[in-house]
Short mmCIF file of C-alpha atoms in Angstrom, two decimals:
data_model
loop_
_atom_site.label_atom_id
_atom_site.label_comp_id
_atom_site.label_asym_id
_atom_site.label_seq_id
_atom_site.Cartn_x
_atom_site.Cartn_y
_atom_site.Cartn_z
CA HIS A 1 20.37 -2.91 2.53
CA GLU A 2 22.96 -0.28 3.45
CA GLN A 3 22.07 1.90 0.42
CA ARG A 4 18.41 1.90 1.42
CA ARG A 5 19.34 3.22 4.84
CA ALA A 6 21.75 5.73 3.32
CA ASN A 7 19.17 7.34 1.03
CA GLY A 8 16.84 7.97 3.99
CA MET A 9 13.67 6.59 2.42
CA LEU A 10 13.02 3.99 5.08
CA GLU A 11 13.69 6.45 7.90
CA ARG A 12 11.31 9.03 6.35
CA ALA A 13 8.55 6.42 5.96
CA ALA A 14 9.01 5.14 9.54
CA ALA A 15 9.02 8.69 10.95
CA SER A 16 5.68 9.36 9.23
CA VAL A 17 4.21 6.32 11.00
CA ARG A 18 5.49 7.48 14.38
CA ALA A 19 3.98 10.96 13.73
CA GLN A 20 0.39 9.70 13.40
CA THR A 21 -2.29 11.58 15.39
CA VAL A 22 -3.70 8.30 16.71
CA PRO A 23 -1.66 5.64 18.51
CA VAL A 24 -0.37 2.97 16.14
CA GLU A 25 1.58 -0.21 16.65
CA HIS A 26 4.03 -0.65 13.83
CA ILE A 27 5.96 -3.56 12.44
CA LEU A 28 8.82 -2.95 10.06
CA ALA A 29 9.22 -5.76 7.53
CA GLU A 30 12.34 -5.03 5.53
CA ASP A 31 13.20 -6.98 2.38
CA ILE A 32 16.81 -7.69 3.35
CA HIS A 33 16.84 -10.96 1.39
CA HIS A 34 15.51 -9.28 -1.78
CA LEU A 35 12.46 -11.54 -2.09
CA GLY A 36 10.06 -8.83 -3.29
CA ALA A 37 7.17 -6.85 -1.84
CA ALA A 38 4.59 -9.66 -1.89
CA ILE A 39 6.66 -12.00 0.24
CA THR A 40 7.83 -9.23 2.56
CA ARG A 41 4.24 -8.02 3.14
CA HIS A 42 3.05 -11.58 3.68
CA HIS A 43 5.74 -12.19 6.33
CA GLY A 44 5.06 -8.85 8.04
CA LEU A 45 1.32 -9.48 8.05
CA ALA A 46 1.84 -12.75 9.94
CA LEU A 47 3.16 -10.66 12.88
CA VAL A 48 0.13 -8.36 13.09
CA ASP A 49 -2.37 -8.82 15.93
CA THR A 50 -4.64 -5.77 15.59
CA GLU A 51 -8.11 -5.17 14.12
CA TRP A 52 -6.74 -3.01 11.30
CA THR A 53 -3.58 -3.11 9.21
CA ALA A 54 -2.11 -0.32 7.12
CA PHE A 55 0.69 -0.82 4.63
CA LEU A 56 3.44 1.60 3.73
CA ASP A 57 6.35 1.17 1.35
CA SER A 58 9.72 2.80 1.91
CA ASP A 59 9.09 5.38 -0.82
CA ASP A 60 5.87 6.60 0.83
CA GLU A 61 5.24 9.17 3.55
CA LEU A 62 2.00 9.43 5.51
CA ASP A 63 0.38 12.72 6.49
CA PRO A 64 0.09 12.90 10.31
CA ASP A 65 -3.69 12.29 10.21
CA HIS A 66 -3.61 9.53 7.54
CA ILE A 67 -4.62 6.66 9.86
CA GLU A 68 -7.11 8.84 11.76
CA GLN A 69 -8.87 9.80 8.51
CA LEU A 70 -8.99 6.22 7.22
CA LEU A 71 -10.32 4.84 10.51
CA ALA A 72 -13.07 7.48 10.53
CA CYS A 73 -13.96 6.68 6.93
CA ALA A 74 -14.03 2.93 7.62
CA ASP A 75 -16.24 3.45 10.66
CA GLU A 76 -18.65 5.78 8.85
CA ALA A 77 -18.93 3.57 5.74
CA GLY A 78 -18.76 0.16 7.44
CA ALA A 79 -15.77 -0.62 5.24
CA ASP A 80 -13.33 -3.52 5.37
CA TYR A 81 -10.78 -1.81 3.08
CA VAL A 82 -10.27 1.93 2.66
CA TYR A 83 -7.94 3.54 0.15
CA PRO A 84 -7.12 7.24 -0.01
CA TRP A 85 -5.12 9.01 -2.70
CA PHE A 86 -1.64 10.47 -2.89
CA ARG A 87 0.53 13.34 -3.98
CA VAL A 88 3.54 12.46 -6.15
CA VAL A 89 7.01 13.92 -5.76
CA GLY A 90 9.40 13.22 -8.65
CA GLY A 91 6.84 11.74 -11.03
CA SER A 92 3.18 11.82 -11.95
CA ASP A 93 0.00 10.04 -10.88
CA PRO A 94 -0.35 6.93 -13.07
CA PHE A 95 -4.11 6.70 -12.38
CA PRO A 96 -5.46 10.28 -12.10
CA ILE A 97 -8.92 9.33 -13.37
CA PHE A 98 -9.55 7.19 -10.27
CA PHE A 99 -9.14 9.96 -7.68
CA GLY A 100 -12.52 10.80 -6.18
CA ARG A 101 -14.34 8.08 -8.12
CA PRO A 102 -16.41 5.87 -5.78
CA TRP A 103 -15.38 2.22 -5.68
CA ASP A 104 -17.38 -0.14 -7.90
CA ASP A 105 -16.92 -3.91 -7.44
CA GLU A 106 -18.25 -4.47 -10.95
CA HIS A 107 -15.55 -2.22 -12.46
CA PRO A 108 -12.56 -2.45 -10.13
CA HIS A 109 -9.45 -0.44 -10.79
CA GLN A 110 -5.93 -0.12 -9.51
CA THR A 111 -5.47 1.33 -6.07
CA THR A 112 -2.19 1.46 -4.22
CA ILE A 113 -1.16 -0.61 -1.21
CA THR A 114 -1.19 2.42 1.09
CA ILE A 115 -4.57 1.34 2.43
CA LEU A 116 -6.30 0.47 5.70
CA VAL A 117 -7.70 -3.05 5.75
CA ARG A 118 -9.18 -5.35 8.37
CA THR A 119 -6.34 -7.60 9.47
CA GLU A 120 -8.48 -10.73 9.39
CA LEU A 121 -9.34 -10.02 5.75
CA ALA A 122 -5.74 -9.25 4.81
CA LYS A 123 -4.51 -12.48 6.38
CA ALA A 124 -7.23 -14.51 4.65
CA VAL A 125 -6.39 -13.04 1.23
CA GLY A 126 -2.62 -12.80 1.70
CA PHE A 127 -0.03 -11.53 -0.74
CA HIS A 128 1.18 -13.60 -3.62
CA LYS A 129 3.51 -12.80 -6.45
CA PRO A 130 1.38 -12.83 -9.62
CA PRO A 131 2.55 -14.79 -12.63
CA PRO A 132 4.68 -12.74 -15.07
CA GLY A 133 2.55 -10.78 -17.55
CA SER A 134 -0.72 -11.62 -15.78
CA THR A 135 -3.65 -9.32 -16.47
CA VAL A 136 -7.21 -9.01 -15.24
CA ASP A 137 -9.67 -7.39 -17.62
CA GLY A 138 -6.72 -6.10 -19.59
CA GLN A 139 -5.12 -4.41 -16.58
CA ARG A 140 -1.63 -5.55 -15.75
CA GLY A 141 -0.98 -5.43 -12.05
CA GLY A 142 1.30 -6.68 -9.38
CA GLU A 143 0.72 -8.10 -5.95
CA ASP A 144 -1.25 -5.01 -4.84
CA TRP A 145 -3.79 -5.42 -7.64
CA HIS A 146 -4.12 -9.16 -6.99
CA PHE A 147 -4.55 -8.46 -3.27
CA THR A 148 -7.40 -6.04 -4.06
CA LEU A 149 -9.04 -8.60 -6.36
CA GLY A 150 -8.73 -11.19 -3.58
CA CYS A 151 -10.46 -8.81 -1.17
CA ILE A 152 -13.31 -8.35 -3.67
CA ALA A 153 -13.61 -12.13 -4.06
CA ALA A 154 -13.76 -12.44 -0.26
CA GLY A 155 -16.75 -10.06 -0.18
CA ALA A 156 -14.94 -7.06 1.31
CA ARG A 157 -16.62 -3.68 1.39
CA ILE A 158 -14.08 -1.39 -0.33
CA VAL A 159 -14.43 2.38 0.03
CA HIS A 160 -12.44 5.21 -1.52
CA HIS A 161 -11.63 8.07 0.85
CA PRO A 162 -11.32 10.94 -1.65
CA ALA A 163 -8.50 12.77 0.09
CA ARG A 164 -4.77 12.96 -0.51
CA THR A 165 -3.40 11.63 2.79
CA TRP A 166 0.09 10.53 1.80
CA THR A 167 2.99 11.28 -0.52
CA TRP A 168 4.60 8.92 -2.99
CA HIS A 169 8.23 9.81 -3.49
CA HIS A 170 8.85 8.44 -6.95
CA GLY A 171 12.35 8.33 -8.34
CA SER A 172 15.38 6.27 -9.15
CA HIS A 173 15.19 4.45 -5.81
CA ASN A 174 11.61 3.28 -6.38
CA SER A 175 11.42 -0.51 -6.70
CA SER A 176 7.73 -0.92 -7.64
CA GLY A 177 7.80 -4.12 -5.59
CA LEU A 178 10.47 -5.84 -7.66
CA PRO A 179 13.40 -7.25 -5.68
CA ASP A 180 16.01 -6.26 -8.25
CA ARG A 181 15.00 -2.61 -8.85
CA GLY A 182 15.46 0.71 -7.11
CA ASP A 183 15.88 0.76 -3.35
CA ALA A 184 15.59 -3.03 -3.23
CA ARG A 185 18.78 -3.65 -5.23
CA ARG A 186 21.85 -4.99 -3.49
CA ARG A 187 24.54 -2.35 -3.35
#
């Protein structure tokens, strides 16, 4: 908990939320008990009372117009779930072939959790820790992937906004949602 604050990741992420060009209400759900991203997101989501929810991990940083762009895209496309793309600092894009490719429910692919989703949908689907080694169509994925699959099953209209609206700061403090790795480790 203290190390996470010391490395500045959480503060940088929170500052990027406060810098949005549209007013946003934000809830900070910190994994102080080291339960993992799925449980932390699920608990944070229970506190949300807005039409839309956006998620942001501590190793991410939003561009100032991130939310504005996603809201405009959702409105224009009649979407329930909008995902943009990212720039990577300290690593490389693990899914470069998906940038700019329109979403296809018949051939879903990994997105990230830095999305905009209707809160009612997010609460209905929820976040759950997937069983170890679980795959869907040969793709291994964590709680983000299972959340996306749950949204598809719920009939959500998913749209890709083909713009890089946030930065993923990848590095030794990245936890990838696991409670015992990176910035989530007890120090």
